Short mmCIF file of C-alpha atoms and ligand atoms in Angstrom, two decimals:
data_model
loop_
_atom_site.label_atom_id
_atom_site.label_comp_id
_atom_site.label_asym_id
_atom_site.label_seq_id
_atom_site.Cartn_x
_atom_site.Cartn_y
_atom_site.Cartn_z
CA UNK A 126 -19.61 8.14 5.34
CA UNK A 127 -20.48 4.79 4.07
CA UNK A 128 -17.39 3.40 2.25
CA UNK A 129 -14.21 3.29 3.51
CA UNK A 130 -11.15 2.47 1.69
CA UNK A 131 -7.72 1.08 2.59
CA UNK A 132 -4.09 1.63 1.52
CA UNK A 133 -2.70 -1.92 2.06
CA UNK A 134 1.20 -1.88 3.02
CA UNK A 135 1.38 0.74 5.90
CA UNK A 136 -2.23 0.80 6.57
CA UNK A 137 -3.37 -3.00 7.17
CA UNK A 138 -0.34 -4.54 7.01
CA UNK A 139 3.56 -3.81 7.58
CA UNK A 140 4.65 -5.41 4.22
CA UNK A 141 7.25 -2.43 3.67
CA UNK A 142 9.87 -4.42 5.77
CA UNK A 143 9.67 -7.41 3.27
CA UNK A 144 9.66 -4.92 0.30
CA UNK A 145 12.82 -3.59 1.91
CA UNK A 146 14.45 -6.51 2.53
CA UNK A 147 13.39 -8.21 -1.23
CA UNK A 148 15.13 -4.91 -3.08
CA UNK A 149 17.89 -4.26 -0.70
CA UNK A 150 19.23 -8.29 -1.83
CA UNK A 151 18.57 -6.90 -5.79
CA UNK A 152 20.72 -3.43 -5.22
CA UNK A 153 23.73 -5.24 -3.90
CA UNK A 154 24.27 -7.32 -6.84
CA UNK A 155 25.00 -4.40 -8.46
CA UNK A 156 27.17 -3.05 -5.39
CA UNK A 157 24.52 -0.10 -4.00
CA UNK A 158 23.61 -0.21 -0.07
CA UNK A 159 20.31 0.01 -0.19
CA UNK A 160 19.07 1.86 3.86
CA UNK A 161 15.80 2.03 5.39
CA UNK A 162 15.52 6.03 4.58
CA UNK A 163 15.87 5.20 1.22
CA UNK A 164 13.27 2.35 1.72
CA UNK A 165 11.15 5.41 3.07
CA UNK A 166 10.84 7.11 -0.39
CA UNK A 167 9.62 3.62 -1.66
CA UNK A 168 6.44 3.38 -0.05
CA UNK A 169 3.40 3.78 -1.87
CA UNK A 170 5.34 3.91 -5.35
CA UNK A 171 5.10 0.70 -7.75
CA UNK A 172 7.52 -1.85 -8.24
CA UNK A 173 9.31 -0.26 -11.83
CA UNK A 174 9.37 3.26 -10.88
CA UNK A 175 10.55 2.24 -7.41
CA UNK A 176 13.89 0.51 -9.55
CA UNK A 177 14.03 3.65 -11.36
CA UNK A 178 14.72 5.45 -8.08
CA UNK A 179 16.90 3.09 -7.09
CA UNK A 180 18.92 3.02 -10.14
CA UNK A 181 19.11 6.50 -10.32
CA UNK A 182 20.39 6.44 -6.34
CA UNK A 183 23.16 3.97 -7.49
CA UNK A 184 23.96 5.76 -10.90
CA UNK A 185 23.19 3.10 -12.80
CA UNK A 186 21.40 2.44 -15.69
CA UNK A 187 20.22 -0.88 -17.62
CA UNK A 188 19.10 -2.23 -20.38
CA UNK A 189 15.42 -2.79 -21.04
CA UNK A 190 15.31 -6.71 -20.32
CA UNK A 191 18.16 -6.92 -17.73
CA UNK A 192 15.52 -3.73 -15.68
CA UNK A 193 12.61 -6.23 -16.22
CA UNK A 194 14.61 -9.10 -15.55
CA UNK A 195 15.35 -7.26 -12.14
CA UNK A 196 11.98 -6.57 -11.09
CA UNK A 197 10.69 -9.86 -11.83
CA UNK A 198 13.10 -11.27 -9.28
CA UNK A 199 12.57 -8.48 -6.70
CA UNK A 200 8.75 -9.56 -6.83
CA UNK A 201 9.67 -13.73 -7.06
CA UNK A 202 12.23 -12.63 -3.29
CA UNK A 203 9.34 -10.69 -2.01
CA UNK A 204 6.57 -13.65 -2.91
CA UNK A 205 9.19 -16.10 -0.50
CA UNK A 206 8.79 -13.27 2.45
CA UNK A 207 5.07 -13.06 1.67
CA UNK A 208 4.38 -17.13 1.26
CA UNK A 209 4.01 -17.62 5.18
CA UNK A 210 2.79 -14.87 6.63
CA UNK A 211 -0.51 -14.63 8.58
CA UNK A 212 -2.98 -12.37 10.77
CA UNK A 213 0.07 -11.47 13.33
CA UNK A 214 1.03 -9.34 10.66
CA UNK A 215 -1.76 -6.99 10.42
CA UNK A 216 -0.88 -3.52 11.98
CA UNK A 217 -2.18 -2.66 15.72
CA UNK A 218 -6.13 -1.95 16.07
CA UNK A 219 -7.02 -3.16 11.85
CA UNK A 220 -9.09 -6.28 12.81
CA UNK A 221 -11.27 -5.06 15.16
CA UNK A 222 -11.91 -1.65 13.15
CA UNK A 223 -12.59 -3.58 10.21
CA UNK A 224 -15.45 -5.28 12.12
CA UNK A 225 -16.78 -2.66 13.52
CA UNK A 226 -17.36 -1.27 9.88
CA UNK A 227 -18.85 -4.55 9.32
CA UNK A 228 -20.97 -4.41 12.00
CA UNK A 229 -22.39 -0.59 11.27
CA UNK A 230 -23.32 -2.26 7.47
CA UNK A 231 -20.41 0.24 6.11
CA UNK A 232 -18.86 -0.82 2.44
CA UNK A 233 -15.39 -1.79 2.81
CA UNK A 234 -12.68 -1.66 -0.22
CA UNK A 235 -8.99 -1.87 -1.16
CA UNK A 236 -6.87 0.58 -2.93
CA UNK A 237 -3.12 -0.25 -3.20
CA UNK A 238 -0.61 -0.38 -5.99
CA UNK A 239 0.52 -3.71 -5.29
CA UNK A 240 0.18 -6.47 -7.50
CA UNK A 241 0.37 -8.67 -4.73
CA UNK A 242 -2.42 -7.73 -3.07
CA UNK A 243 -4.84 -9.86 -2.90
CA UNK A 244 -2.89 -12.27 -1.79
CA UNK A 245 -1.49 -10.63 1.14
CA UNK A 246 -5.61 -9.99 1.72
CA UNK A 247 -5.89 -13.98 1.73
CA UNK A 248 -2.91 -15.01 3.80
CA UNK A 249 -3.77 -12.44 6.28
CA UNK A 250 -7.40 -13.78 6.59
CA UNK A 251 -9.36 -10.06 5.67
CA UNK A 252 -10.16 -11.25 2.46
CA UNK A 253 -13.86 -12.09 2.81
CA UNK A 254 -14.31 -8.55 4.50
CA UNK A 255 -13.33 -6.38 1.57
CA UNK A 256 -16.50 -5.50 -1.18
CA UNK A 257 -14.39 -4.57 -3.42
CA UNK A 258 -10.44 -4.37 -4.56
CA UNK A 259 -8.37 -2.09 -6.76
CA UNK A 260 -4.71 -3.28 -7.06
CA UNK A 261 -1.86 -2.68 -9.22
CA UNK A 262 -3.16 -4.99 -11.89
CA UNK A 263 -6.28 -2.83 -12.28
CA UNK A 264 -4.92 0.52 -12.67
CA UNK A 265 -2.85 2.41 -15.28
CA UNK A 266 -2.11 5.74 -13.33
CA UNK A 267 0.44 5.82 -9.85
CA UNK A 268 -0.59 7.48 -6.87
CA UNK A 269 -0.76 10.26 -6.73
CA UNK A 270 -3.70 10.09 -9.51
CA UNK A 271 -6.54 9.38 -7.84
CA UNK A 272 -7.38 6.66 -9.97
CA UNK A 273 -7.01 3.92 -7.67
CA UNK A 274 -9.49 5.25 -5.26
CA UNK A 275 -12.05 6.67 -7.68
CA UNK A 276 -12.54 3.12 -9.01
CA UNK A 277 -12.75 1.86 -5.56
CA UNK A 278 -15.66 4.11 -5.18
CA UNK A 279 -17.13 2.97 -8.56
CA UNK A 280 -16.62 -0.52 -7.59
CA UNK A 281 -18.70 0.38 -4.29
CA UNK A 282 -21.20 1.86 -6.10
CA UNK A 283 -20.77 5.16 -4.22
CA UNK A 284 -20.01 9.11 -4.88
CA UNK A 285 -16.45 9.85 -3.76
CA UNK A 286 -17.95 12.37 -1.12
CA UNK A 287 -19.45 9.39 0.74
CA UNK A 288 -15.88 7.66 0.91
CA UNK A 289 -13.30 7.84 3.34
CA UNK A 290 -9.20 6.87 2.42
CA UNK A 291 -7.00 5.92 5.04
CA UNK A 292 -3.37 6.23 4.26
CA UNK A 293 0.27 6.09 5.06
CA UNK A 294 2.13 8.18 2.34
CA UNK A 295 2.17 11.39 0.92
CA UNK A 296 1.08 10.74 -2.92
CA UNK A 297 -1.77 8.39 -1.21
CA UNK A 298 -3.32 11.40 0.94
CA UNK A 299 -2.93 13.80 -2.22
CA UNK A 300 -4.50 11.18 -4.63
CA UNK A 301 -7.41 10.61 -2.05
CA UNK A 302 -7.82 14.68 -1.96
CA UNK A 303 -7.75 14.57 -5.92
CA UNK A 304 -10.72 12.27 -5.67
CA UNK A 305 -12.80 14.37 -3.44
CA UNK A 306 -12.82 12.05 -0.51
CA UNK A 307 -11.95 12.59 3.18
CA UNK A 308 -8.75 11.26 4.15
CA UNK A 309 -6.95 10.08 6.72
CA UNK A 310 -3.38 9.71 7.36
CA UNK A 311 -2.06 6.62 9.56
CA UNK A 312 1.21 7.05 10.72
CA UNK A 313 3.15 10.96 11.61
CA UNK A 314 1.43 14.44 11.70
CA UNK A 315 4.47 16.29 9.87
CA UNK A 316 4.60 13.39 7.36
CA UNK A 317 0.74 13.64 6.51
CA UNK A 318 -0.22 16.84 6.96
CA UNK A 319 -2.37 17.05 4.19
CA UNK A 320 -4.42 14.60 5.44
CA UNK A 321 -8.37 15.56 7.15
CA UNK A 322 -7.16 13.92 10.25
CA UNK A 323 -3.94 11.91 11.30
CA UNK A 324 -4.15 9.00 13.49
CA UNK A 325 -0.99 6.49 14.51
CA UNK A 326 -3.25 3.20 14.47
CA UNK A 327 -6.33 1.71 15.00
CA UNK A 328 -5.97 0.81 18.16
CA UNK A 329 -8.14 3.77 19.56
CA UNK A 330 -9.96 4.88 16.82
CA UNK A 331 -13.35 5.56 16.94
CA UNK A 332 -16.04 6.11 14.37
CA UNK A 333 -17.63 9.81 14.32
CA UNK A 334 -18.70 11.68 11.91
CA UNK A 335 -14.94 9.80 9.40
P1 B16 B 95 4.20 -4.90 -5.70
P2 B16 B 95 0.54 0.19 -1.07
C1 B16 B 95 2.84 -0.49 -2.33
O1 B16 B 95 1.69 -0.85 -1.58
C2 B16 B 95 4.08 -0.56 -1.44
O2 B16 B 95 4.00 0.44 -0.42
C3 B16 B 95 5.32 -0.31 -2.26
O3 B16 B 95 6.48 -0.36 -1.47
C4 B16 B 95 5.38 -1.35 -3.39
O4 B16 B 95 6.52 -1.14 -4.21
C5 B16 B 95 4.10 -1.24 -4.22
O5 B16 B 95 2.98 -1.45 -3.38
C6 B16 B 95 4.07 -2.26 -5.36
O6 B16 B 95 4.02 -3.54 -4.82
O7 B16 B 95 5.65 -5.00 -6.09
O8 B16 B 95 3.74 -5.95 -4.73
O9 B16 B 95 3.29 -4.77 -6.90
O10 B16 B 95 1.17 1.03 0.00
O11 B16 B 95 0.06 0.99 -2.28
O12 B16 B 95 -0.51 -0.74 -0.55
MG1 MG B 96 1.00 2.45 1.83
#
C-alpha cells in the first residue's frame, strides 16, 4: 500500500468526549439527558444529522433557524473544549505510526467529517505530516458514501486499491469498502467486523503487507 488514510475523532484523536460533552449542555436546555450510549450512535455522523438524532431521541422538533441556531452553538461549546488541547490528546501508538509511514516514504491523508478538523490537526502538532485533507467542508455526501475517502485518494494522486482506511465506526469501514480500499477498524472486533483487520491501537501495530 502506499497511502494511508485516517478517520480523525476515534482514530488519531479522542475528540468524541468533547463532542459529548458540547451536545449533552445543548439537549438539556430543552430538558433531554443526553448518555454516553447515545453519544455512541454519534460518532462518525455530522454535526446536523447528529441534532436530528437527537431531536428525534427527545421528541422534539424545531424550527429551521432555532435547529441552526442550535448547531452553531454546539460547534462555538465544542471550539472552547478544542481551543487548548495538545499532543497528550492523540490516541495510544498514533505518533510514532505516523512516522514510521513517514519514514517508509508512504503518502499520508485525512478523511473525517468534521469541520473542525484541521484545526484539531494543528493544535495537536500532526499537521505538517498529512499530504493531503478531506474534511467536512469539502464533501457533500456522509459516511457511509465513500466520498470522503475517494477524494482523499484523488488528492494523493493514487488508485483506491493502493490505499488503506483506518477507522473507528461502522458507516466509516462500509464507506472505505465502497471505495475499494482495505480497511481497518481501530477499536472492537464485534463493532467492526466488516473491517479487513481490527486492531485496538497503534501501540503494537506493525506494517506488513496493510
Ligand atoms: P464537527 P470523524 C466526526 O469526526 C465525529 O466523530 C462526530 O462526532 C462529529 O459530529 C463529526 O465529526 C462532525 O464534527 O461538528 O466538528 O464538524 O470521526 O469523522 O473524524
Ligand atoms: Mg471516527
Amino acid at each position: 500500500m502506499e497511502g494511508y488514510i485516517f478517520d480523525l475523532d476515534g482514530v488519531l484523536v479522542d475528540t468524541a468526549k468533547y463532542h459529548y460533552l458540547a451536545w449533552k449542555t445543548i439537549a438539556q436546555e430543552f430538558g433531554f439527558e443526553l448518555t454516553p450510549a447515545h453519544n455512541e450512535q454519534l460518532k462518525g455522523i455530522g454535526r446536523e444529522v447528529s441534532l436530528h438524532k437527537i431531536l428525534q431521541w427527545a421528541a422534539k422538533t424545531l424550527p429551521e433557524n432555532e435547529f441552526q441556531s442550535l448547531a452553531l452553538r454546539k460547534n462555538e461549546l465544542y471550539l472552547q473544549y478544542i481551543a487548548h488541547i495538545d499532543n497528550s490528546e492523540l490516541l495510544v501508538g498514533v505518533a510514532d505510526f505516523l512516522q514510521t509511514l513517514k519514514s517508509k516514504g508512504k503518502k499520508i491523508a485525512l478523511g473525517s467529517a468534521s469541520k473542525n478538523a484541521r484545526l484539531v490537526l494543528e493544535r495537536t502538532g500532526i499537521l505538517p505530516l498529512f499530504d493531503a485533507i478531506v474534511d467536512g467542508t469539502m464533501v457533500t455526501q456522509a459516511k457511509p458514501n465513500p466520498e470522503v475517502f475517494l477524494k482523499a485518494a484523488e488528492l494523493l494522486q493514487l488508485p483506491p486499491a493502493q490505499c488503506c482506511v483506518f477507522e473507528d465506526a461502522p458507516a466509516g469501514v462500509q464507506a472505505a469498502k465502497a471505495a475499494g480500499m482495505r480497511v481497518i477498524g481501530v477499536g472492537e472486533e464485534q463493532v467492526l467486523c466488516a473491517a479487513d483487520e481490527v486492531i485496538p491501537n497503534f501501540s503494537s501495530f506493525v506494517l506488513h503487507n496493510s
